mmCIF file of C-alpha atoms in Angstrom:
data_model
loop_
_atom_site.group_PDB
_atom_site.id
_atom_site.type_symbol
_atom_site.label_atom_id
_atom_site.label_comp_id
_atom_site.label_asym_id
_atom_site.label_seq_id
_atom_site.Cartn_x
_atom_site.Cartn_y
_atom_site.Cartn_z
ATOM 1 C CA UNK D 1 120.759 86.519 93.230
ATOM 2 C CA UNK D 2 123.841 84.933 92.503
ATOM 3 C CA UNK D 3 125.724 85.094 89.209
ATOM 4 C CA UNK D 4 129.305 83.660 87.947
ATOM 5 C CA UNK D 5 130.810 84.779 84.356
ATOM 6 C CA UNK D 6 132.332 81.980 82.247
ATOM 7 C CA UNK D 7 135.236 83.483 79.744
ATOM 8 C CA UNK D 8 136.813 81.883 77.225
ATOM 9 C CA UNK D 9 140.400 81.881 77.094
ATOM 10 C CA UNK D 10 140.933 84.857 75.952
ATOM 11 C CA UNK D 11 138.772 86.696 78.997
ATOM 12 C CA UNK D 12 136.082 87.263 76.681
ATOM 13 C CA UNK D 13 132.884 86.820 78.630
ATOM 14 C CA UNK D 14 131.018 83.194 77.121
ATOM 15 C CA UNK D 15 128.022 82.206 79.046
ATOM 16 C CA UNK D 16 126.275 83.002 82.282
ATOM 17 C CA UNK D 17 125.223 81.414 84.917
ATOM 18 C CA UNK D 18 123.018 82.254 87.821
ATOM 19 C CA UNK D 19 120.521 81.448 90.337
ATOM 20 C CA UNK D 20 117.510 83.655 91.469
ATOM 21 C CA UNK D 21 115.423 83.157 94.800
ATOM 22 C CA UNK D 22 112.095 84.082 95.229
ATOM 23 C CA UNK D 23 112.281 85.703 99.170
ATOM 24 C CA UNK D 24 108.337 86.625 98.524
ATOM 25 C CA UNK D 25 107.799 83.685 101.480
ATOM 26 C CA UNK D 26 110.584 84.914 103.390
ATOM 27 C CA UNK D 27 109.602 88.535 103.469
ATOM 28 C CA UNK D 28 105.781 87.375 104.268
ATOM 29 C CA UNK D 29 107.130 85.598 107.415
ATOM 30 C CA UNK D 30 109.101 88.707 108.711
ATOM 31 C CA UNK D 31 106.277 90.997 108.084
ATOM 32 C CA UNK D 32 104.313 88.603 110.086
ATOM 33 C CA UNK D 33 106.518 88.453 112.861
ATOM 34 C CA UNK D 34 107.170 92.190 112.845
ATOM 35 C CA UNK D 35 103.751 92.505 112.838
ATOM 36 C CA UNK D 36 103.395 89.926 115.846
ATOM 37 C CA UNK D 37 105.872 91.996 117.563
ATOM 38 C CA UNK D 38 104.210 95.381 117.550
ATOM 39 C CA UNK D 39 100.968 93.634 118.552
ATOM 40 C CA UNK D 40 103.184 91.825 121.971
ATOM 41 C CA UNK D 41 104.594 95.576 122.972
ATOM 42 C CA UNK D 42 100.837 97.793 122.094
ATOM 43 C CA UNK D 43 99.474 94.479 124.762
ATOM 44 C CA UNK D 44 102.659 95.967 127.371
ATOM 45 C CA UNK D 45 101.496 99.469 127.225
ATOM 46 C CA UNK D 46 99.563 100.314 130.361
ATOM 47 C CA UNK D 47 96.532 101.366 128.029
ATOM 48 C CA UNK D 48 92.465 100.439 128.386
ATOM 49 C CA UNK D 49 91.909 97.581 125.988
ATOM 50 C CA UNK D 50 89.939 99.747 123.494
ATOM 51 C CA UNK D 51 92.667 101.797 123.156
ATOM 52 C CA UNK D 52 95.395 99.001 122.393
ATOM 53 C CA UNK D 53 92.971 97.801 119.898
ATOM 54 C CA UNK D 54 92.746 101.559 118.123
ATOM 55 C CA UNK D 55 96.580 101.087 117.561
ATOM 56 C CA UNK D 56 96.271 97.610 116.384
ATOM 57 C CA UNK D 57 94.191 98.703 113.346
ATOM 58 C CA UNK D 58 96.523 101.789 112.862
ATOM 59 C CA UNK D 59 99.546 99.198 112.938
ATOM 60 C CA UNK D 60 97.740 97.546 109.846
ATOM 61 C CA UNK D 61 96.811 101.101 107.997
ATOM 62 C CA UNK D 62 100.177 102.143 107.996
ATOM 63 C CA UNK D 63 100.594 99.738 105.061
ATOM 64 C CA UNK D 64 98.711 101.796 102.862
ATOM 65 C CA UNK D 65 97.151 99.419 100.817
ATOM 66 C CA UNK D 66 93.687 99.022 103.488
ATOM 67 C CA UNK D 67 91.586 101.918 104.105
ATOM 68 C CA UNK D 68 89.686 100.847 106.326
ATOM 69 C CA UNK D 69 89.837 98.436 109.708
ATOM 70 C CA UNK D 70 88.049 96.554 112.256
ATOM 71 C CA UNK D 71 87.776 94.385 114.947
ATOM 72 C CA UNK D 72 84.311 92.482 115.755
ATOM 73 C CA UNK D 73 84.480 90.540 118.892
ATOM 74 C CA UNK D 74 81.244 88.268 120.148
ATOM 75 C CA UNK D 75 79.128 88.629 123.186
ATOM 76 C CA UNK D 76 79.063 86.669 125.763
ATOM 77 C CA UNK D 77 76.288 84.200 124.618
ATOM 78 C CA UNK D 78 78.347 84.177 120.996
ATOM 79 C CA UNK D 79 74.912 84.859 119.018
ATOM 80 C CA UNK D 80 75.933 88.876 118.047
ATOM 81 C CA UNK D 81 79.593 90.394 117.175
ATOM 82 C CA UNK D 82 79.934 93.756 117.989
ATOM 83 C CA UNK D 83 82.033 96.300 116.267
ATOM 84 C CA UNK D 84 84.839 96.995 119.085
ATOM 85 C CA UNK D 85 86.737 99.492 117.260
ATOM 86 C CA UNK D 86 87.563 100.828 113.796
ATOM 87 C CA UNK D 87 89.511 102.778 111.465
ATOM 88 C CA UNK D 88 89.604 104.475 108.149
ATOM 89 C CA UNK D 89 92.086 106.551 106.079
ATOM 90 C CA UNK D 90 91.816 110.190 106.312
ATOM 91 C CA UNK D 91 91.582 109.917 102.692
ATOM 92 C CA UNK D 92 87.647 108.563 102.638
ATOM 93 C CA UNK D 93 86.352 111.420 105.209
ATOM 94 C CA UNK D 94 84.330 109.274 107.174
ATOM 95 C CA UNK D 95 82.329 108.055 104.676
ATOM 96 C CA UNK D 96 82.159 104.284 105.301
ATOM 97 C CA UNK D 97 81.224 104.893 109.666
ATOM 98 C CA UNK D 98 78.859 107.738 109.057
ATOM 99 C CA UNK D 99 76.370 105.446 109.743
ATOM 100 C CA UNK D 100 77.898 102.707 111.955
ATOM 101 C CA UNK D 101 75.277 102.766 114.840
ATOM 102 C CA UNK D 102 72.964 101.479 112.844
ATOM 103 C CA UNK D 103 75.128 98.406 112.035
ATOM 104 C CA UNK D 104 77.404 97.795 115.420
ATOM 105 C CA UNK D 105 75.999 94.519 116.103
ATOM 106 C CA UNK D 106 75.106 91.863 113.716
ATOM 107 C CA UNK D 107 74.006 88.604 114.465
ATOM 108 C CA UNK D 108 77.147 86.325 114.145
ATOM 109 C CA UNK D 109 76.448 84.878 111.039
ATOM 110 C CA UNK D 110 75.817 87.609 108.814
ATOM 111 C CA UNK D 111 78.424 89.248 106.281
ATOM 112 C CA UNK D 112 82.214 88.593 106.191
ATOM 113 C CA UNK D 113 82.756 89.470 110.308
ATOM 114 C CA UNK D 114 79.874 86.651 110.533
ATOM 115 C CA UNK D 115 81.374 84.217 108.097
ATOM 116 C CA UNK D 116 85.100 84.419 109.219
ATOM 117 C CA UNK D 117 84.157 84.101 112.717
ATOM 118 C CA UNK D 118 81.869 81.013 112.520
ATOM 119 C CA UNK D 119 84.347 79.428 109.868
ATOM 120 C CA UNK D 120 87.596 80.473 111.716
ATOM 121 C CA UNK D 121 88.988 80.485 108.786
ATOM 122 C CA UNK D 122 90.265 83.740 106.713
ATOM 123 C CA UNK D 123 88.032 84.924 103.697
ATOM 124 C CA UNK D 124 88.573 87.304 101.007
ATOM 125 C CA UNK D 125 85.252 89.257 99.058
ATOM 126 C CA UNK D 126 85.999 91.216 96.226
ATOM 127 C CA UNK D 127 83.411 93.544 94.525
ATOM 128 C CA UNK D 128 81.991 94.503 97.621
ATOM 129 C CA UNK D 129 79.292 97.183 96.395
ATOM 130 C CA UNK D 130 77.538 94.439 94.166
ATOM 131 C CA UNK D 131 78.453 91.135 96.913
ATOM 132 C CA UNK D 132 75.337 89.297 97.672
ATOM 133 C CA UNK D 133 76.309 88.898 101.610
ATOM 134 C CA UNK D 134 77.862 92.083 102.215
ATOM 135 C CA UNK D 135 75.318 94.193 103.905
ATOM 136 C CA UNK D 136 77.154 97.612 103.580
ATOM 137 C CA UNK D 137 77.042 97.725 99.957
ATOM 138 C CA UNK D 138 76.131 101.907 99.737
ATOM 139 C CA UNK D 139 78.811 102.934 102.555
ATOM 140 C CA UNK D 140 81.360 100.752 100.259
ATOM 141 C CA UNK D 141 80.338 102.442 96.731
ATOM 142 C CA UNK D 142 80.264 105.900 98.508
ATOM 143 C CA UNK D 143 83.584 105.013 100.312
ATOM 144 C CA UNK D 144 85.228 103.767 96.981
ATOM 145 C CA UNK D 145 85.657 100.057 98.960
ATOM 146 C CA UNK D 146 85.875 97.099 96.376
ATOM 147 C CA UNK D 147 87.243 94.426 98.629
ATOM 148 C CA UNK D 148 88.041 93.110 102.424
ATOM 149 C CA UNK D 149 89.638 90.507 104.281
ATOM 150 C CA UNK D 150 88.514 88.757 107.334
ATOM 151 C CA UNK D 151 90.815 86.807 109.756
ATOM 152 C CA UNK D 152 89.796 84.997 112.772
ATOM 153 C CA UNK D 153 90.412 86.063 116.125
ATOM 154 C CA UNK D 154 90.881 83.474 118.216
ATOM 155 C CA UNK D 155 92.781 82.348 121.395
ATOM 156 C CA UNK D 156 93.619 79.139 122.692
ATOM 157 C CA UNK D 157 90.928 77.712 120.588
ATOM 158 C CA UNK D 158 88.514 80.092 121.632
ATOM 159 C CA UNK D 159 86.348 81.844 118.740
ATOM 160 C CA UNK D 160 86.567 85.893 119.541
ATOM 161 C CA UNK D 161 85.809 87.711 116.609
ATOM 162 C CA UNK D 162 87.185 88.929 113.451
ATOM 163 C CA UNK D 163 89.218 91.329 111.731
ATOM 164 C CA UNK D 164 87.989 93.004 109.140
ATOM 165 C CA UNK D 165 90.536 95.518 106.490
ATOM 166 C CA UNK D 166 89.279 96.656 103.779
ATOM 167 C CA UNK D 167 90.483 98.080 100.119
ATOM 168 C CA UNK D 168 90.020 99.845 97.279
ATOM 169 C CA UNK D 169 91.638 97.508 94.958
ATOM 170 C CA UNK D 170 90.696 93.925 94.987
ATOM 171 C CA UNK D 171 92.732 91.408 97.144
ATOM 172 C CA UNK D 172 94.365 88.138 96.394
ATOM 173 C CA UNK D 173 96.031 85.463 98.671
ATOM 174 C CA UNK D 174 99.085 86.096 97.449
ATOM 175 C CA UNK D 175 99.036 89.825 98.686
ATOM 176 C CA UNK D 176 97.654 89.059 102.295
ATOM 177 C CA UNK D 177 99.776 85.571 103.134
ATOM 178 C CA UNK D 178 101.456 87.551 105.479
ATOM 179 C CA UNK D 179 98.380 88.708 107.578
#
């Protein structure tokens, strides 16, 4: 923000003028690149994989506005993702992985991990409890989860997976540009 005073002669303040920036773009890139960071130096750690990706997900719950997180990465004939890893605010108890065995693979088209990973393209489903694709709709209304984003995960043009972070308040575009 940048503001001058125009007076009068007499030093009596007459008008304003000023110019306001929106830095919402410019605060979306650092996150990003902060973000980018942290992933680079968790990759430098001399960790097993699984547990790099643990921190990963706790990198993105330390926002506070996702309570839960996931990574879904494909087998090797690309037909099935299977959950990798996940994550979930001490807040919901458990409630949304009491039962993940019985859903830690899917075939690679089904639900949001399914959709963002054929599509490659991030995705956004709001209302999850009453979503027509989303196939964990009683872990979600028990968990209090309305909404999740999926990202791709990909690598020099590879398809991996998807990410998967989920809320309790619906998402917009606008609140995950920098993801």
């Amino acid at each position: 923000e940048i503001a001058y005073l125009i007076r009068d002669e007499k030093g009596k303040p007459i008008r304003m003028i000023g110019l306001l920036r929106d830095c919402t773009e410019n605060r979306a890139l650092q996150y990003q690149k902060q973000i980018q960071n942290k992933i680079s130096e968790l990759f430098k750690e001399p960790l097993k994989l699984s547990e790099i990706l643990k921190k990963i997900l706790e990198e993105f719950m330390r926002s506070g506005q996702f309570i839960i997180s996931e990574i879904w990465l494909k087998n090797i004939e690309g037909n099935q993702l299977n959950l990798i890893t996940f994550n979930e605010s001490q807040e919901n108890n458990n409630n949304f992985y009491k039962n993940f065995k019985t859903y830690s693979k899917i075939p690679s088209d089904k639900g949001l991990p399914g959709l963002v990973y054929k599509s490659q393209k991030p995705e956004i489903w709001n209302n999850l409890p009453e979503h027509p694709s989303f196939f964990r709709k009683d872990e979600a209304k028990e968990s209090g989860l309305n909404s999740a984003l999926g990202i791709p995960i990909e690598h020099g043009g590879i398809k991996l997976g998807a990410l998967i972070l989920g809320a309790k308040e619906n998402l917009t575009e606008d609140e995950t540009q920098a993801l």
